[in-house]
mmCIF file of C-alpha atoms in Angstrom:
data_model
loop_
_atom_site.group_PDB
_atom_site.id
_atom_site.type_symbol
_atom_site.label_atom_id
_atom_site.label_comp_id
_atom_site.label_asym_id
_atom_site.label_seq_id
_atom_site.Cartn_x
_atom_site.Cartn_y
_atom_site.Cartn_z
ATOM 1 C CA UNK A 1041 -6.819 22.841 -16.442
ATOM 2 C CA UNK A 1042 -10.362 21.928 -15.483
ATOM 3 C CA UNK A 1043 -11.623 21.734 -11.921
ATOM 4 C CA UNK A 1044 -11.848 17.946 -12.294
ATOM 5 C CA UNK A 1045 -8.120 17.833 -13.090
ATOM 6 C CA UNK A 1046 -7.465 19.432 -9.679
ATOM 7 C CA UNK A 1047 -9.698 16.947 -7.862
ATOM 8 C CA UNK A 1048 -8.574 13.669 -6.394
ATOM 9 C CA UNK A 1049 -10.598 10.776 -7.759
ATOM 10 C CA UNK A 1050 -12.066 8.151 -5.442
ATOM 11 C CA UNK A 1051 -13.373 4.863 -6.839
ATOM 12 C CA UNK A 1052 -16.107 3.272 -4.693
ATOM 13 C CA UNK A 1053 -16.290 -0.501 -5.183
ATOM 14 C CA UNK A 1054 -19.365 -1.905 -3.444
ATOM 15 C CA UNK A 1055 -22.251 -4.115 -4.596
ATOM 16 C CA UNK A 1056 -24.789 -2.171 -2.476
ATOM 17 C CA UNK A 1057 -26.213 0.850 -4.363
ATOM 18 C CA UNK A 1058 -27.244 2.520 -1.103
ATOM 19 C CA UNK A 1059 -23.697 2.381 0.248
ATOM 20 C CA UNK A 1060 -22.271 3.732 -3.004
ATOM 21 C CA UNK A 1061 -24.784 6.589 -2.942
ATOM 22 C CA UNK A 1062 -23.969 7.422 0.688
ATOM 23 C CA UNK A 1063 -20.241 7.478 -0.007
ATOM 24 C CA UNK A 1064 -20.628 9.404 -3.261
ATOM 25 C CA UNK A 1065 -22.747 12.105 -1.641
ATOM 26 C CA UNK A 1066 -20.389 12.500 1.308
ATOM 27 C CA UNK A 1067 -17.202 12.511 -0.778
ATOM 28 C CA UNK A 1068 -18.489 14.865 -3.450
ATOM 29 C CA UNK A 1069 -19.499 17.269 -0.684
ATOM 30 C CA UNK A 1070 -15.837 17.246 0.375
ATOM 31 C CA UNK A 1071 -14.632 18.116 -3.122
ATOM 32 C CA UNK A 1072 -13.644 14.674 -4.411
ATOM 33 C CA UNK A 1073 -14.403 13.384 -7.901
ATOM 34 C CA UNK A 1074 -16.206 10.056 -7.405
ATOM 35 C CA UNK A 1075 -16.479 6.948 -9.592
ATOM 36 C CA UNK A 1076 -18.500 3.821 -8.817
ATOM 37 C CA UNK A 1077 -18.220 0.103 -9.506
ATOM 38 C CA UNK A 1078 -20.540 -2.695 -8.399
ATOM 39 C CA UNK A 1079 -18.062 -5.526 -9.020
ATOM 40 C CA UNK A 1080 -14.395 -6.222 -9.765
ATOM 41 C CA UNK A 1081 -14.900 -6.178 -13.537
ATOM 42 C CA UNK A 1082 -16.369 -2.683 -13.455
ATOM 43 C CA UNK A 1083 -13.659 -1.610 -11.019
ATOM 44 C CA UNK A 1084 -10.843 -2.777 -13.302
ATOM 45 C CA UNK A 1085 -12.477 -0.979 -16.226
ATOM 46 C CA UNK A 1086 -12.652 2.248 -14.232
ATOM 47 C CA UNK A 1087 -9.038 1.946 -13.096
ATOM 48 C CA UNK A 1088 -7.968 1.318 -16.687
ATOM 49 C CA UNK A 1089 -9.780 4.412 -17.969
ATOM 50 C CA UNK A 1090 -9.278 6.890 -15.129
ATOM 51 C CA UNK A 1091 -6.461 8.171 -12.971
ATOM 52 C CA UNK A 1092 -7.802 6.873 -9.639
ATOM 53 C CA UNK A 1093 -6.310 8.416 -6.492
ATOM 54 C CA UNK A 1094 -7.776 5.900 -4.007
ATOM 55 C CA UNK A 1095 -10.203 2.985 -3.900
ATOM 56 C CA UNK A 1096 -12.729 2.140 -1.197
ATOM 57 C CA UNK A 1097 -13.377 -1.580 -1.426
ATOM 58 C CA UNK A 1098 -16.069 -3.785 0.059
ATOM 59 C CA UNK A 1099 -14.659 -7.115 1.220
ATOM 60 C CA UNK A 1100 -17.655 -8.970 -0.167
ATOM 61 C CA UNK A 1101 -18.791 -7.985 -3.671
ATOM 62 C CA UNK A 1102 -21.966 -10.019 -3.998
ATOM 63 C CA UNK A 1103 -20.604 -13.489 -4.730
ATOM 64 C CA UNK A 1104 -17.070 -12.213 -5.367
ATOM 65 C CA UNK A 1105 -14.084 -11.986 -3.084
ATOM 66 C CA UNK A 1106 -12.884 -8.417 -2.518
ATOM 67 C CA UNK A 1107 -9.537 -9.733 -1.314
ATOM 68 C CA UNK A 1108 -8.995 -11.415 -4.695
ATOM 69 C CA UNK A 1109 -9.605 -8.094 -6.437
ATOM 70 C CA UNK A 1110 -7.225 -6.331 -4.019
ATOM 71 C CA UNK A 1111 -4.547 -8.929 -4.779
ATOM 72 C CA UNK A 1112 -4.947 -8.515 -8.539
ATOM 73 C CA UNK A 1113 -4.938 -4.728 -8.282
ATOM 74 C CA UNK A 1114 -1.816 -4.707 -6.118
ATOM 75 C CA UNK A 1115 0.015 -6.799 -8.731
ATOM 76 C CA UNK A 1116 -0.784 -4.218 -11.403
ATOM 77 C CA UNK A 1117 -0.939 -0.829 -9.699
ATOM 78 C CA UNK A 1118 0.154 1.107 -6.647
ATOM 79 C CA UNK A 1119 -3.267 2.573 -5.859
ATOM 80 C CA UNK A 1120 -4.192 3.177 -2.197
ATOM 81 C CA UNK A 1121 -6.979 0.904 -0.924
ATOM 82 C CA UNK A 1122 -9.280 1.396 2.059
ATOM 83 C CA UNK A 1123 -11.433 -1.623 2.837
ATOM 84 C CA UNK A 1124 -14.967 -0.753 3.941
ATOM 85 C CA UNK A 1125 -16.817 -3.895 4.927
ATOM 86 C CA UNK A 1126 -19.489 -5.367 7.155
ATOM 87 C CA UNK A 1127 -17.203 -8.208 8.174
ATOM 88 C CA UNK A 1128 -15.722 -7.488 11.578
ATOM 89 C CA UNK A 1129 -13.481 -10.540 11.933
ATOM 90 C CA UNK A 1130 -9.937 -9.479 12.850
ATOM 91 C CA UNK A 1131 -8.517 -12.133 10.502
ATOM 92 C CA UNK A 1132 -10.103 -10.361 7.539
ATOM 93 C CA UNK A 1133 -8.431 -7.124 8.602
ATOM 94 C CA UNK A 1134 -5.034 -8.786 8.894
ATOM 95 C CA UNK A 1135 -5.359 -10.546 5.529
ATOM 96 C CA UNK A 1136 -6.473 -7.294 3.940
ATOM 97 C CA UNK A 1137 -3.461 -5.427 5.287
ATOM 98 C CA UNK A 1138 -1.112 -8.203 4.161
ATOM 99 C CA UNK A 1139 -2.537 -7.944 0.645
ATOM 100 C CA UNK A 1140 -1.767 -4.256 0.601
ATOM 101 C CA UNK A 1141 -4.849 -2.475 1.945
ATOM 102 C CA UNK A 1142 -3.866 0.825 3.550
ATOM 103 C CA UNK A 1143 -6.711 1.026 6.046
ATOM 104 C CA UNK A 1144 -9.851 -0.816 7.153
ATOM 105 C CA UNK A 1145 -13.212 0.661 8.186
ATOM 106 C CA UNK A 1146 -16.091 -1.564 9.369
ATOM 107 C CA UNK A 1147 -19.744 -0.944 8.538
ATOM 108 C CA UNK A 1148 -21.717 0.855 9.813
ATOM 109 C CA UNK A 1149 -19.436 3.867 9.544
ATOM 110 C CA UNK A 1150 -19.542 7.601 10.123
ATOM 111 C CA UNK A 1151 -19.004 9.601 6.939
ATOM 112 C CA UNK A 1152 -16.671 12.043 8.649
ATOM 113 C CA UNK A 1153 -14.476 9.124 9.708
ATOM 114 C CA UNK A 1154 -14.334 7.801 6.143
ATOM 115 C CA UNK A 1155 -13.349 11.242 4.842
ATOM 116 C CA UNK A 1156 -10.689 11.624 7.544
ATOM 117 C CA UNK A 1157 -9.225 8.182 6.778
ATOM 118 C CA UNK A 1158 -9.181 8.861 3.041
ATOM 119 C CA UNK A 1159 -7.400 12.184 3.505
ATOM 120 C CA UNK A 1160 -4.889 10.559 5.870
ATOM 121 C CA UNK A 1161 -4.046 7.771 3.415
ATOM 122 C CA UNK A 1162 -3.709 10.214 0.513
ATOM 123 C CA UNK A 1163 -1.390 12.436 2.594
ATOM 124 C CA UNK A 1164 0.597 9.371 3.569
ATOM 125 C CA UNK A 1165 1.214 8.362 -0.039
ATOM 126 C CA UNK A 1166 2.271 11.850 -1.113
ATOM 127 C CA UNK A 1167 4.450 12.347 1.955
ATOM 128 C CA UNK A 1168 6.066 8.910 1.671
ATOM 129 C CA UNK A 1169 7.004 9.464 -1.968
ATOM 130 C CA UNK A 1170 8.329 12.957 -1.227
ATOM 131 C CA UNK A 1171 10.361 11.770 1.757
ATOM 132 C CA UNK A 1172 11.875 8.841 -0.114
ATOM 133 C CA UNK A 1173 12.905 11.126 -2.945
ATOM 134 C CA UNK A 1174 14.313 13.794 -0.629
ATOM 135 C CA UNK A 1175 16.132 11.221 1.458
ATOM 136 C CA UNK A 1176 18.275 9.928 -1.381
ATOM 137 C CA UNK A 1177 21.939 10.905 -1.147
ATOM 138 C CA UNK A 1178 22.041 11.661 -4.869
ATOM 139 C CA UNK A 1179 19.682 11.857 -7.803
ATOM 140 C CA UNK A 1180 21.118 8.711 -9.369
ATOM 141 C CA UNK A 1181 21.467 6.584 -6.225
ATOM 142 C CA UNK A 1182 21.416 2.873 -7.052
ATOM 143 C CA UNK A 1183 21.943 -0.303 -5.020
ATOM 144 C CA UNK A 1184 22.598 -3.958 -5.714
ATOM 145 C CA UNK A 1185 22.107 -6.998 -3.473
ATOM 146 C CA UNK A 1186 22.084 -10.727 -4.207
ATOM 147 C CA UNK A 1187 21.605 -10.124 -7.935
ATOM 148 C CA UNK A 1188 18.846 -7.539 -7.430
ATOM 149 C CA UNK A 1189 19.206 -3.886 -8.466
ATOM 150 C CA UNK A 1190 17.304 -0.904 -7.088
ATOM 151 C CA UNK A 1191 17.184 2.577 -8.599
ATOM 152 C CA UNK A 1192 16.015 4.970 -5.877
ATOM 153 C CA UNK A 1193 15.326 7.977 -8.102
ATOM 154 C CA UNK A 1194 13.406 5.966 -10.709
ATOM 155 C CA UNK A 1195 11.819 3.832 -7.975
ATOM 156 C CA UNK A 1196 12.569 0.714 -9.985
ATOM 157 C CA UNK A 1197 13.454 -2.774 -8.755
ATOM 158 C CA UNK A 1198 14.851 -5.535 -10.982
ATOM 159 C CA UNK A 1199 15.271 -9.161 -9.930
ATOM 160 C CA UNK A 1200 18.364 -11.319 -10.679
ATOM 161 C CA UNK A 1201 16.834 -12.294 -14.048
ATOM 162 C CA UNK A 1202 16.578 -8.634 -14.993
ATOM 163 C CA UNK A 1203 12.786 -8.570 -14.753
ATOM 164 C CA UNK A 1204 11.184 -5.492 -13.241
ATOM 165 C CA UNK A 1205 9.290 -6.128 -10.014
ATOM 166 C CA UNK A 1206 6.442 -3.842 -8.984
ATOM 167 C CA UNK A 1207 6.423 -2.724 -5.360
ATOM 168 C CA UNK A 1208 3.841 -0.517 -3.684
ATOM 169 C CA UNK A 1209 4.963 2.877 -2.376
ATOM 170 C CA UNK A 1210 5.172 1.549 1.175
ATOM 171 C CA UNK A 1211 7.053 -1.603 0.119
ATOM 172 C CA UNK A 1212 9.584 0.374 -1.914
ATOM 173 C CA UNK A 1213 10.143 2.862 0.905
ATOM 174 C CA UNK A 1214 10.714 0.013 3.365
ATOM 175 C CA UNK A 1215 13.226 -1.606 1.015
ATOM 176 C CA UNK A 1216 15.000 1.753 0.631
ATOM 177 C CA UNK A 1217 15.280 2.033 4.423
ATOM 178 C CA UNK A 1218 16.830 -1.443 4.643
ATOM 179 C CA UNK A 1219 19.273 -0.715 1.799
ATOM 180 C CA UNK A 1220 20.487 2.440 3.519
ATOM 181 C CA UNK A 1221 21.050 0.508 6.765
ATOM 182 C CA UNK A 1222 22.144 -3.040 5.812
ATOM 183 C CA UNK A 1223 23.156 -5.313 8.661
ATOM 184 C CA UNK A 1224 21.669 -3.005 11.277
ATOM 185 C CA UNK A 1225 18.920 -4.347 13.515
ATOM 186 C CA UNK A 1226 15.934 -2.017 13.281
ATOM 187 C CA UNK A 1227 13.111 -2.128 15.792
ATOM 188 C CA UNK A 1228 9.518 -1.531 14.754
ATOM 189 C CA UNK A 1229 9.801 1.930 16.302
ATOM 190 C CA UNK A 1230 12.927 2.591 14.218
ATOM 191 C CA UNK A 1231 11.127 1.552 11.040
ATOM 192 C CA UNK A 1232 8.045 3.597 11.863
ATOM 193 C CA UNK A 1233 10.234 6.653 12.448
ATOM 194 C CA UNK A 1234 12.239 6.121 9.262
ATOM 195 C CA UNK A 1235 9.129 5.552 7.173
ATOM 196 C CA UNK A 1236 8.044 9.140 7.621
ATOM 197 C CA UNK A 1237 4.688 10.072 6.172
ATOM 198 C CA UNK A 1238 2.901 7.045 7.638
ATOM 199 C CA UNK A 1239 0.500 7.746 10.475
ATOM 200 C CA UNK A 1240 1.292 4.815 12.721
ATOM 201 C CA UNK A 1241 -0.792 4.167 15.820
ATOM 202 C CA UNK A 1242 0.360 2.787 19.192
ATOM 203 C CA UNK A 1243 0.896 -0.987 19.101
ATOM 204 C CA UNK A 1244 0.512 -0.833 15.308
ATOM 205 C CA UNK A 1245 1.340 -4.251 13.861
ATOM 206 C CA UNK A 1246 0.870 -3.295 10.228
ATOM 207 C CA UNK A 1247 4.659 -2.845 10.003
ATOM 208 C CA UNK A 1248 4.812 -6.645 10.303
ATOM 209 C CA UNK A 1249 2.323 -7.017 7.472
ATOM 210 C CA UNK A 1250 4.414 -4.620 5.362
ATOM 211 C CA UNK A 1251 7.564 -6.666 6.011
ATOM 212 C CA UNK A 1252 5.664 -9.841 5.106
ATOM 213 C CA UNK A 1253 4.538 -8.326 1.806
ATOM 214 C CA UNK A 1254 8.079 -7.211 0.947
ATOM 215 C CA UNK A 1255 9.434 -10.660 1.755
ATOM 216 C CA UNK A 1256 6.944 -12.314 -0.596
ATOM 217 C CA UNK A 1257 8.248 -10.164 -3.444
ATOM 218 C CA UNK A 1258 11.963 -10.590 -2.679
ATOM 219 C CA UNK A 1259 12.408 -13.989 -1.083
ATOM 220 C CA UNK A 1260 12.211 -17.356 -2.913
ATOM 221 C CA UNK A 1261 10.847 -18.827 0.322
ATOM 222 C CA UNK A 1262 9.214 -16.027 2.284
ATOM 223 C CA UNK A 1263 8.506 -18.413 5.166
ATOM 224 C CA UNK A 1264 12.275 -18.940 5.537
ATOM 225 C CA UNK A 1265 13.613 -15.453 4.733
ATOM 226 C CA UNK A 1266 17.281 -14.957 3.928
ATOM 227 C CA UNK A 1267 17.205 -11.218 3.154
ATOM 228 C CA UNK A 1268 14.826 -9.604 5.659
ATOM 229 C CA UNK A 1269 15.384 -11.535 8.869
ATOM 230 C CA UNK A 1270 13.478 -11.321 12.112
ATOM 231 C CA UNK A 1271 15.437 -10.578 15.264
ATOM 232 C CA UNK A 1272 13.172 -12.030 17.908
ATOM 233 C CA UNK A 1273 12.036 -9.515 20.479
ATOM 234 C CA UNK A 1274 13.730 -6.617 18.675
ATOM 235 C CA UNK A 1275 12.724 -6.138 15.044
ATOM 236 C CA UNK A 1276 14.239 -6.821 11.636
ATOM 237 C CA UNK A 1277 17.603 -6.747 9.873
ATOM 238 C CA UNK A 1278 18.444 -6.715 6.174
ATOM 239 C CA UNK A 1279 20.979 -9.520 5.784
ATOM 240 C CA UNK A 1280 21.659 -9.189 2.052
ATOM 241 C CA UNK A 1281 25.074 -8.101 0.765
ATOM 242 C CA UNK A 1282 24.395 -4.504 -0.277
ATOM 243 C CA UNK A 1283 26.617 -2.343 -2.461
ATOM 244 C CA UNK A 1284 26.140 1.041 -4.073
ATOM 245 C CA UNK A 1285 26.383 1.235 -7.846
#
């Protein structure tokens, strides 16, 4: 196995060459293998050719929309995304998190902060996957609800039509938590504790964004959810009829 095989690969997506150079230099000094892309087309080509561990993504790619790229990537792959952008508007941060970004760092940034955030997100993904696997009652644990089927060990979700639905690591882990505790009202603190591996911060509202993303993939009308319901002032409850297979 070559040294590159042992390295985690970071894809930098930014239309500013100076920013890409700064990030490349800092990340390579920390032992990462680094790829670059100046636009979404180049980024998709890199992701298609390489096993990318994490992507840093500028919100504005010249005349392109970084959020559009994030949306397309999330539909195809479960690759961690950290948005690094000069836009400081809180709405952009919220939209980015709802689309599946794992963290958000505004420009100008400190390189040591970027490295720390990247390592934290990578640990989170590995730890989340390990915890979800270890938390299963059996190797072949499967659930069904409202025509949907979920295979915990294979980490597969199929809709009532039998089509496979792709969920991110965080979305799948959240669904697994709900399936293990159907009908029980879970506060945000409960969910944060059960979703071990995530480094939540005080007053963290990204759990709400995660629930919103899961709803969009499960609910015919995510604005009027029937499966993941909000219990005002408390948290959430999975209202689907769950059975083990």
